[in-house]
PDB file of N, CA and C in Angstrom:
ATOM      1  N   MET A 135       0.083   5.158  11.874  1.00 65.00           N
ATOM      2  CA  MET A 135       1.205   4.547  12.407  1.00 65.00           C
ATOM      3  C   MET A 135       1.784   4.861  13.901  1.00 65.00           C
ATOM      4  N   ALA A 136       3.466   4.420  14.141  1.00 79.00           N
ATOM      5  CA  ALA A 136       3.408   3.607  15.188  1.00 79.00           C
ATOM      6  C   ALA A 136       3.848   4.523  16.044  1.00 79.00           C
ATOM      7  N   ASP A 137       4.091   4.373  17.287  1.00 85.00           N
ATOM      8  CA  ASP A 137       4.124   5.340  18.391  1.00 85.00           C
ATOM      9  C   ASP A 137       6.126   5.503  18.403  1.00 85.00           C
ATOM     10  N   LEU A 138       6.502   6.617  18.097  1.00 94.00           N
ATOM     11  CA  LEU A 138       8.020   6.903  18.240  1.00 94.00           C
ATOM     12  C   LEU A 138       8.428   5.987  19.425  1.00 94.00           C
ATOM     13  N   LEU A 139       9.025   5.570  20.180  1.00 97.00           N
ATOM     14  CA  LEU A 139      10.238   5.161  21.179  1.00 97.00           C
ATOM     15  C   LEU A 139      10.945   5.826  21.608  1.00 97.00           C
ATOM     16  N   SER A 140      11.647   6.223  23.772  1.00 95.00           N
ATOM     17  CA  SER A 140      12.343   6.477  23.429  1.00 95.00           C
ATOM     18  C   SER A 140      13.018   5.869  23.206  1.00 95.00           C
ATOM     19  N   ASP A 141      14.379   6.169  24.180  1.00 95.00           N
ATOM     20  CA  ASP A 141      15.551   5.727  24.354  1.00 95.00           C
ATOM     21  C   ASP A 141      15.205   4.287  25.756  1.00 95.00           C
ATOM     22  N   ASP A 142      15.218   5.162  25.930  1.00 96.00           N
ATOM     23  CA  ASP A 142      14.350   3.748  27.840  1.00 96.00           C
ATOM     24  C   ASP A 142      13.060   3.063  26.982  1.00 96.00           C
ATOM     25  N   GLU A 143      12.650   3.120  26.331  1.00 96.00           N
ATOM     26  CA  GLU A 143      11.058   1.969  26.110  1.00 96.00           C
ATOM     27  C   GLU A 143      12.173   1.001  25.212  1.00 96.00           C
ATOM     28  N   VAL A 144      12.554   1.691  24.195  1.00 97.00           N
ATOM     29  CA  VAL A 144      13.667   1.413  23.681  1.00 97.00           C
ATOM     30  C   VAL A 144      14.491  -0.298  24.281  1.00 97.00           C
ATOM     31  N   GLN A 145      15.148   0.519  24.765  1.00 96.00           N
ATOM     32  CA  GLN A 145      15.645  -1.000  25.800  1.00 96.00           C
ATOM     33  C   GLN A 145      14.473  -1.850  27.002  1.00 96.00           C
ATOM     34  N   THR A 146      14.614  -1.807  26.907  1.00 96.00           N
ATOM     35  CA  THR A 146      12.423  -2.189  28.343  1.00 96.00           C
ATOM     36  C   THR A 146      12.197  -2.808  27.461  1.00 96.00           C
ATOM     37  N   ARG A 147      11.545  -2.157  25.918  1.00 96.00           N
ATOM     38  CA  ARG A 147      10.439  -3.294  25.227  1.00 96.00           C
ATOM     39  C   ARG A 147      11.403  -4.281  24.424  1.00 96.00           C
ATOM     40  N   MET A 148      12.703  -4.230  23.723  1.00 96.00           N
ATOM     41  CA  MET A 148      13.075  -4.794  22.684  1.00 96.00           C
ATOM     42  C   MET A 148      13.467  -5.804  23.107  1.00 96.00           C
ATOM     43  N   PRO A 149      13.028  -7.300  22.598  1.00 97.00           N
ATOM     44  CA  PRO A 149      12.727  -8.506  22.850  1.00 97.00           C
ATOM     45  C   PRO A 149      14.751  -8.799  23.171  1.00 97.00           C
ATOM     46  N   SER A 150      14.225 -10.176  24.067  1.00 97.00           N
ATOM     47  CA  SER A 150      15.818 -10.337  23.884  1.00 97.00           C
ATOM     48  C   SER A 150      16.018 -11.390  23.138  1.00 97.00           C
ATOM     49  N   GLY A 151      17.515 -10.823  22.473  1.00 97.00           N
ATOM     50  CA  GLY A 151      18.318 -11.423  21.634  1.00 97.00           C
ATOM     51  C   GLY A 151      18.752 -10.393  20.649  1.00 97.00           C
ATOM     52  N   TRP A 152      17.950  -9.278  20.409  1.00 98.00           N
ATOM     53  CA  TRP A 152      17.510  -7.778  19.798  1.00 98.00           C
ATOM     54  C   TRP A 152      18.642  -7.275  20.066  1.00 98.00           C
ATOM     55  N   GLU A 153      18.992  -6.357  19.336  1.00 98.00           N
ATOM     56  CA  GLU A 153      20.123  -6.016  19.411  1.00 98.00           C
ATOM     57  C   GLU A 153      20.241  -4.214  18.762  1.00 98.00           C
ATOM     58  N   ARG A 154      20.252  -2.500  19.628  1.00 98.00           N
ATOM     59  CA  ARG A 154      20.231  -1.532  19.093  1.00 98.00           C
ATOM     60  C   ARG A 154      21.290  -1.207  18.125  1.00 98.00           C
ATOM     61  N   GLU A 155      21.294  -0.356  16.858  1.00 97.00           N
ATOM     62  CA  GLU A 155      22.100   0.026  16.154  1.00 97.00           C
ATOM     63  C   GLU A 155      21.704   1.654  15.729  1.00 97.00           C
ATOM     64  N   GLY A 156      21.791   2.698  15.922  1.00 96.00           N
ATOM     65  CA  GLY A 156      21.605   3.796  15.901  1.00 96.00           C
ATOM     66  C   GLY A 156      19.588   3.063  16.020  1.00 96.00           C
ATOM     67  N   ASP A 157      19.039   4.285  14.432  1.00 97.00           N
ATOM     68  CA  ASP A 157      17.224   3.873  14.514  1.00 97.00           C
ATOM     69  C   ASP A 157      17.625   2.570  14.259  1.00 97.00           C
ATOM     70  N   GLU A 158      17.797   1.535  14.451  1.00 98.00           N
ATOM     71  CA  GLU A 158      17.369   0.305  13.746  1.00 98.00           C
ATOM     72  C   GLU A 158      17.379  -1.134  14.886  1.00 98.00           C
ATOM     73  N   ILE A 159      16.565  -1.552  14.767  1.00 98.00           N
ATOM     74  CA  ILE A 159      17.165  -2.444  16.004  1.00 98.00           C
ATOM     75  C   ILE A 159      16.902  -4.692  15.185  1.00 98.00           C
ATOM     76  N   THR A 160      18.427  -4.969  15.224  1.00 98.00           N
ATOM     77  CA  THR A 160      18.414  -5.817  14.779  1.00 98.00           C
ATOM     78  C   THR A 160      18.961  -7.626  15.512  1.00 98.00           C
ATOM     79  N   ARG A 161      19.033  -8.469  14.304  1.00 98.00           N
ATOM     80  CA  ARG A 161      19.656 -10.130  14.957  1.00 98.00           C
ATOM     81  C   ARG A 161      19.421 -10.854  14.142  1.00 98.00           C
ATOM     82  N   THR A 162      20.246 -11.144  14.935  1.00 98.00           N
ATOM     83  CA  THR A 162      21.046 -12.230  13.563  1.00 98.00           C
ATOM     84  C   THR A 162      20.599 -13.795  14.007  1.00 98.00           C
ATOM     85  N   TYR A 163      19.742 -14.116  13.303  1.00 98.00           N
ATOM     86  CA  TYR A 163      19.396 -15.994  13.610  1.00 98.00           C
ATOM     87  C   TYR A 163      20.742 -16.991  12.759  1.00 98.00           C
ATOM     88  N   GLU A 164      20.856 -17.789  12.676  1.00 98.00           N
ATOM     89  CA  GLU A 164      21.666 -18.735  13.173  1.00 98.00           C
ATOM     90  C   GLU A 164      20.533 -19.899  12.879  1.00 98.00           C
ATOM     91  N   PHE A 165      20.980 -20.407  12.169  1.00 97.00           N
ATOM     92  CA  PHE A 165      20.701 -21.775  10.645  1.00 97.00           C
ATOM     93  C   PHE A 165      21.622 -23.398  10.127  1.00 97.00           C
ATOM     94  N   ASP A 166      21.293 -24.339  10.499  1.00 96.00           N
ATOM     95  CA  ASP A 166      21.858 -25.239  10.767  1.00 96.00           C
ATOM     96  C   ASP A 166      22.353 -25.799   8.124  1.00 96.00           C
ATOM     97  N   ASP A 167      21.625 -24.978   7.765  1.00 95.00           N
ATOM     98  CA  ASP A 167      21.645 -25.216   6.707  1.00 95.00           C
ATOM     99  C   ASP A 167      21.100 -23.761   5.781  1.00 95.00           C
ATOM    100  N   TYR A 168      21.804 -23.423   4.882  1.00 97.00           N
ATOM    101  CA  TYR A 168      20.900 -22.275   3.703  1.00 97.00           C
ATOM    102  C   TYR A 168      19.742 -22.320   3.398  1.00 97.00           C
ATOM    103  N   LEU A 169      18.914 -23.655   3.074  1.00 97.00           N
ATOM    104  CA  LEU A 169      17.463 -23.512   3.077  1.00 97.00           C
ATOM    105  C   LEU A 169      16.535 -22.998   4.120  1.00 97.00           C
ATOM    106  N   LYS A 170      17.348 -23.920   5.321  1.00 97.00           N
ATOM    107  CA  LYS A 170      16.247 -23.208   6.690  1.00 97.00           C
ATOM    108  C   LYS A 170      16.253 -21.318   6.963  1.00 97.00           C
ATOM    109  N   GLY A 171      17.644 -21.211   6.759  1.00 98.00           N
ATOM    110  CA  GLY A 171      17.266 -19.474   6.726  1.00 98.00           C
ATOM    111  C   GLY A 171      16.764 -19.253   5.767  1.00 98.00           C
ATOM    112  N   VAL A 172      17.260 -19.259   4.247  1.00 98.00           N
ATOM    113  CA  VAL A 172      16.064 -19.243   2.981  1.00 98.00           C
ATOM    114  C   VAL A 172      13.998 -19.061   3.437  1.00 98.00           C
ATOM    115  N   ALA A 173      14.182 -20.157   3.766  1.00 98.00           N
ATOM    116  CA  ALA A 173      12.566 -20.247   4.196  1.00 98.00           C
ATOM    117  C   ALA A 173      11.936 -19.788   5.075  1.00 98.00           C
ATOM    118  N   PHE A 174      13.112 -19.310   6.273  1.00 98.00           N
ATOM    119  CA  PHE A 174      12.567 -18.300   7.638  1.00 98.00           C
ATOM    120  C   PHE A 174      12.593 -16.984   6.917  1.00 98.00           C
ATOM    121  N   ALA A 175      13.226 -16.779   6.341  1.00 98.00           N
ATOM    122  CA  ALA A 175      13.121 -15.516   5.086  1.00 98.00           C
ATOM    123  C   ALA A 175      12.225 -15.236   4.801  1.00 98.00           C
ATOM    124  N   SER A 176      11.494 -16.216   4.299  1.00 98.00           N
ATOM    125  CA  SER A 176      10.503 -16.235   3.215  1.00 98.00           C
ATOM    126  C   SER A 176       8.988 -15.871   4.184  1.00 98.00           C
ATOM    127  N   GLU A 177       8.548 -16.737   5.406  1.00 98.00           N
ATOM    128  CA  GLU A 177       8.252 -16.773   6.338  1.00 98.00           C
ATOM    129  C   GLU A 177       7.877 -15.157   6.923  1.00 98.00           C
ATOM    130  N   VAL A 178       9.783 -14.298   7.285  1.00 98.00           N
ATOM    131  CA  VAL A 178       9.652 -13.161   7.785  1.00 98.00           C
ATOM    132  C   VAL A 178       8.973 -12.258   6.876  1.00 98.00           C
ATOM    133  N   GLY A 179       9.070 -12.282   5.338  1.00 97.00           N
ATOM    134  CA  GLY A 179       8.448 -11.938   4.098  1.00 97.00           C
ATOM    135  C   GLY A 179       7.226 -12.107   4.275  1.00 97.00           C
ATOM    136  N   GLU A 180       6.539 -12.769   4.713  1.00 97.00           N
ATOM    137  CA  GLU A 180       4.608 -12.962   4.678  1.00 97.00           C
ATOM    138  C   GLU A 180       4.137 -12.296   5.725  1.00 97.00           C
ATOM    139  N   ILE A 181       5.126 -12.002   7.263  1.00 97.00           N
ATOM    140  CA  ILE A 181       4.685 -11.654   8.067  1.00 97.00           C
ATOM    141  C   ILE A 181       4.878  -9.976   7.230  1.00 97.00           C
ATOM    142  N   SER A 182       6.010  -9.460   7.156  1.00 97.00           N
ATOM    143  CA  SER A 182       6.026  -8.584   7.076  1.00 97.00           C
ATOM    144  C   SER A 182       4.938  -7.954   6.008  1.00 97.00           C
ATOM    145  N   GLU A 183       4.920  -7.838   4.952  1.00 97.00           N
ATOM    146  CA  GLU A 183       3.409  -8.318   3.625  1.00 97.00           C
ATOM    147  C   GLU A 183       2.768  -7.841   4.045  1.00 97.00           C
ATOM    148  N   GLU A 184       1.660  -9.081   5.523  1.00 97.00           N
ATOM    149  CA  GLU A 184       0.198  -8.526   5.979  1.00 97.00           C
ATOM    150  C   GLU A 184       0.247  -7.291   6.716  1.00 97.00           C
ATOM    151  N   GLU A 185       1.312  -7.278   7.163  1.00 95.00           N
ATOM    152  CA  GLU A 185       1.323  -5.820   8.139  1.00 95.00           C
ATOM    153  C   GLU A 185       1.736  -4.884   7.235  1.00 95.00           C
ATOM    154  N   PHE A 186       2.474  -4.939   5.826  1.00 95.00           N
ATOM    155  CA  PHE A 186       3.381  -3.472   5.459  1.00 95.00           C
ATOM    156  C   PHE A 186       4.687  -2.788   6.147  1.00 95.00           C
ATOM    157  N   HIS A 187       4.870  -3.428   6.519  1.00 95.00           N
ATOM    158  CA  HIS A 187       6.075  -3.094   7.518  1.00 95.00           C
ATOM    159  C   HIS A 187       7.078  -4.037   6.851  1.00 95.00           C
ATOM    160  N   HIS A 188       8.004  -3.589   6.240  1.00 95.00           N
ATOM    161  CA  HIS A 188       8.639  -4.526   5.803  1.00 95.00           C
ATOM    162  C   HIS A 188      10.510  -4.205   6.294  1.00 95.00           C
ATOM    163  N   PRO A 189      10.901  -5.184   7.250  1.00 97.00           N
ATOM    164  CA  PRO A 189      12.598  -5.482   7.363  1.00 97.00           C
ATOM    165  C   PRO A 189      13.616  -5.275   6.180  1.00 97.00           C
ATOM    166  N   GLU A 190      14.881  -5.520   6.765  1.00 98.00           N
ATOM    167  CA  GLU A 190      16.222  -5.007   5.783  1.00 98.00           C
ATOM    168  C   GLU A 190      16.120  -6.787   5.856  1.00 98.00           C
ATOM    169  N   ILE A 191      16.645  -7.982   4.504  1.00 98.00           N
ATOM    170  CA  ILE A 191      16.374  -9.025   5.652  1.00 98.00           C
ATOM    171  C   ILE A 191      17.361  -9.684   4.691  1.00 98.00           C
ATOM    172  N   ILE A 192      18.722 -10.379   5.449  1.00 98.00           N
ATOM    173  CA  ILE A 192      20.139 -10.359   5.008  1.00 98.00           C
ATOM    174  C   ILE A 192      20.803 -11.845   5.747  1.00 98.00           C
ATOM    175  N   ILE A 193      20.275 -12.876   3.859  1.00 98.00           N
ATOM    176  CA  ILE A 193      21.085 -13.679   4.308  1.00 98.00           C
ATOM    177  C   ILE A 193      21.571 -14.310   3.136  1.00 98.00           C
ATOM    178  N   SER A 194      22.586 -14.437   4.351  1.00 97.00           N
ATOM    179  CA  SER A 194      23.963 -15.751   4.131  1.00 97.00           C
ATOM    180  C   SER A 194      23.835 -17.130   4.690  1.00 97.00           C
ATOM    181  N   TYR A 195      24.789 -17.315   4.438  1.00 96.00           N
ATOM    182  CA  TYR A 195      24.533 -19.139   3.899  1.00 96.00           C
ATOM    183  C   TYR A 195      24.704 -19.825   5.272  1.00 96.00           C
ATOM    184  N   LYS A 196      24.109 -19.692   6.822  1.00 96.00           N
ATOM    185  CA  LYS A 196      24.009 -20.473   7.723  1.00 96.00           C
ATOM    186  C   LYS A 196      23.161 -19.187   8.645  1.00 96.00           C
ATOM    187  N   GLU A 197      23.050 -17.649   8.252  1.00 98.00           N
ATOM    188  CA  GLU A 197      22.697 -16.800   8.914  1.00 98.00           C
ATOM    189  C   GLU A 197      21.141 -16.154   8.415  1.00 98.00           C
ATOM    190  N   VAL A 198      20.893 -15.370   8.679  1.00 98.00           N
ATOM    191  CA  VAL A 198      19.581 -14.743   8.171  1.00 98.00           C
ATOM    192  C   VAL A 198      19.670 -13.648   9.844  1.00 98.00           C
ATOM    193  N   GLU A 199      20.015 -12.370   9.229  1.00 98.00           N
ATOM    194  CA  GLU A 199      20.071 -10.682   9.625  1.00 98.00           C
ATOM    195  C   GLU A 199      19.129  -9.945   9.483  1.00 98.00           C
ATOM    196  N   VAL A 200      17.900  -9.613  10.092  1.00 98.00           N
ATOM    197  CA  VAL A 200      16.783  -8.277  10.215  1.00 98.00           C
ATOM    198  C   VAL A 200      16.936  -7.348  11.221  1.00 98.00           C
ATOM    199  N   ARG A 201      16.932  -6.348   9.250  1.00 98.00           N
ATOM    200  CA  ARG A 201      16.488  -4.682  10.929  1.00 98.00           C
ATOM    201  C   ARG A 201      15.826  -4.240  10.475  1.00 98.00           C
ATOM    202  N   LEU A 202      15.275  -3.876  11.091  1.00 98.00           N
ATOM    203  CA  LEU A 202      13.809  -3.165  12.304  1.00 98.00           C
ATOM    204  C   LEU A 202      13.747  -1.925  12.162  1.00 98.00           C
ATOM    205  N   THR A 203      13.257  -0.629  11.772  1.00 98.00           N
ATOM    206  CA  THR A 203      13.136   0.419  12.136  1.00 98.00           C
ATOM    207  C   THR A 203      12.042   1.290  11.234  1.00 98.00           C
ATOM    208  N   SER A 204      11.318   2.366  12.096  1.00 97.00           N
ATOM    209  CA  SER A 204      10.203   2.980  11.565  1.00 97.00           C
ATOM    210  C   SER A 204      11.216   4.009  10.367  1.00 97.00           C
ATOM    211  N   HIS A 205      10.817   4.068   9.080  1.00 92.00           N
ATOM    212  CA  HIS A 205      11.081   5.207   8.159  1.00 92.00           C
ATOM    213  C   HIS A 205      10.852   6.560   8.370  1.00 92.00           C
ATOM    214  N   GLU A 206       9.134   6.580   7.931  1.00 90.00           N
ATOM    215  CA  GLU A 206       8.519   7.729   8.379  1.00 90.00           C
ATOM    216  C   GLU A 206       8.210   7.982   9.456  1.00 90.00           C
ATOM    217  N   GLU A 207       8.775   7.770  10.539  1.00 93.00           N
ATOM    218  CA  GLU A 207       8.783   7.657  12.320  1.00 93.00           C
ATOM    219  C   GLU A 207       9.707   8.539  12.216  1.00 93.00           C
ATOM    220  N   GLY A 208      11.010   7.981  11.556  1.00 93.00           N
ATOM    221  CA  GLY A 208      12.230   8.415  11.977  1.00 93.00           C
ATOM    222  C   GLY A 208      13.161   8.006  13.377  1.00 93.00           C
ATOM    223  N   GLY A 209      12.675   6.505  13.491  1.00 97.00           N
ATOM    224  CA  GLY A 209      13.065   5.976  14.691  1.00 97.00           C
ATOM    225  C   GLY A 209      12.573   4.332  14.664  1.00 97.00           C
ATOM    226  N   ILE A 210      12.549   3.872  15.851  1.00 98.00           N
ATOM    227  CA  ILE A 210      12.109   2.814  16.414  1.00 98.00           C
ATOM    228  C   ILE A 210      11.119   2.938  16.943  1.00 98.00           C
ATOM    229  N   THR A 211      10.206   2.036  16.814  1.00 97.00           N
ATOM    230  CA  THR A 211       8.245   2.449  16.650  1.00 97.00           C
ATOM    231  C   THR A 211       8.067   1.439  18.007  1.00 97.00           C
ATOM    232  N   THR A 212       6.565   0.993  18.145  1.00 96.00           N
ATOM    233  CA  THR A 212       5.933   0.159  18.743  1.00 96.00           C
ATOM    234  C   THR A 212       5.679  -1.534  17.551  1.00 96.00           C
ATOM    235  N   LYS A 213       5.924  -0.724  16.640  1.00 96.00           N
ATOM    236  CA  LYS A 213       5.627  -1.550  15.593  1.00 96.00           C
ATOM    237  C   LYS A 213       6.773  -2.489  15.115  1.00 96.00           C
ATOM    238  N   ASP A 214       7.983  -2.106  15.399  1.00 97.00           N
ATOM    239  CA  ASP A 214       9.183  -2.660  14.598  1.00 97.00           C
ATOM    240  C   ASP A 214       9.094  -3.705  15.707  1.00 97.00           C
ATOM    241  N   VAL A 215       8.650  -3.517  17.287  1.00 97.00           N
ATOM    242  CA  VAL A 215       8.867  -4.011  18.379  1.00 97.00           C
ATOM    243  C   VAL A 215       8.434  -5.299  18.237  1.00 97.00           C
ATOM    244  N   ASP A 216       6.529  -5.286  17.899  1.00 96.00           N
ATOM    245  CA  ASP A 216       5.933  -5.663  17.747  1.00 96.00           C
ATOM    246  C   ASP A 216       5.870  -6.537  16.685  1.00 96.00           C
ATOM    247  N   MET A 217       6.743  -6.647  15.466  1.00 97.00           N
ATOM    248  CA  MET A 217       7.149  -7.358  14.148  1.00 97.00           C
ATOM    249  C   MET A 217       8.236  -8.285  14.771  1.00 97.00           C
ATOM    250  N   ALA A 218       9.557  -7.592  15.382  1.00 98.00           N
ATOM    251  CA  ALA A 218      10.655  -8.774  16.397  1.00 98.00           C
ATOM    252  C   ALA A 218       9.603  -9.376  17.507  1.00 98.00           C
ATOM    253  N   GLU A 219       8.900  -9.581  17.746  1.00 97.00           N
ATOM    254  CA  GLU A 219       8.742 -10.703  18.109  1.00 97.00           C
ATOM    255  C   GLU A 219       7.507 -11.534  17.984  1.00 97.00           C
ATOM    256  N   ARG A 220       6.991 -11.444  16.522  1.00 97.00           N
ATOM    257  CA  ARG A 220       6.867 -12.150  15.578  1.00 97.00           C
ATOM    258  C   ARG A 220       7.341 -12.473  15.211  1.00 97.00           C
ATOM    259  N   PHE A 221       8.636 -12.506  14.391  1.00 98.00           N
ATOM    260  CA  PHE A 221       9.458 -13.260  13.844  1.00 98.00           C
ATOM    261  C   PHE A 221      10.169 -14.245  14.663  1.00 98.00           C
ATOM    262  N   ASP A 222      10.503 -13.848  16.683  1.00 97.00           N
ATOM    263  CA  ASP A 222      11.714 -13.894  17.179  1.00 97.00           C
ATOM    264  C   ASP A 222       9.829 -15.815  17.686  1.00 97.00           C
ATOM    265  N   ASP A 223       9.360 -15.322  17.417  1.00 96.00           N
ATOM    266  CA  ASP A 223       7.757 -16.774  16.694  1.00 96.00           C
ATOM    267  C   ASP A 223       7.930 -17.858  15.957  1.00 96.00           C
ATOM    268  N   VAL A 224       8.207 -16.985  14.722  1.00 93.00           N
ATOM    269  CA  VAL A 224       8.869 -18.118  13.411  1.00 93.00           C
ATOM    270  C   VAL A 224       9.498 -19.115  14.217  1.00 93.00           C
ATOM    271  N   ARG A 225      10.525 -18.786  14.831  1.00 83.00           N
ATOM    272  CA  ARG A 225      11.935 -19.133  14.793  1.00 83.00           C
ATOM    273  C   ARG A 225      11.390 -20.294  16.062  1.00 83.00           C
TER     274      ARG A 225
END
């Protein structure tokens, strides 16, 4: 289990390009074409499976939206922030 972050900690630790929406952090990545977005989503899926921490992934024509939260802890945790950083590294 990961530690639930306070509102201040979320703002301080959330990676650049990510936004907070309630109990989630979100980011929309843009791509040149659909298949590049699908490939990115696949990589995000592999990382998520390794870490057993699964985001919501929404694939559009040239965008992939990723939403992270820790349901069991009831909000945003260190695990969500760490995963966001890993996804940014893929991009």
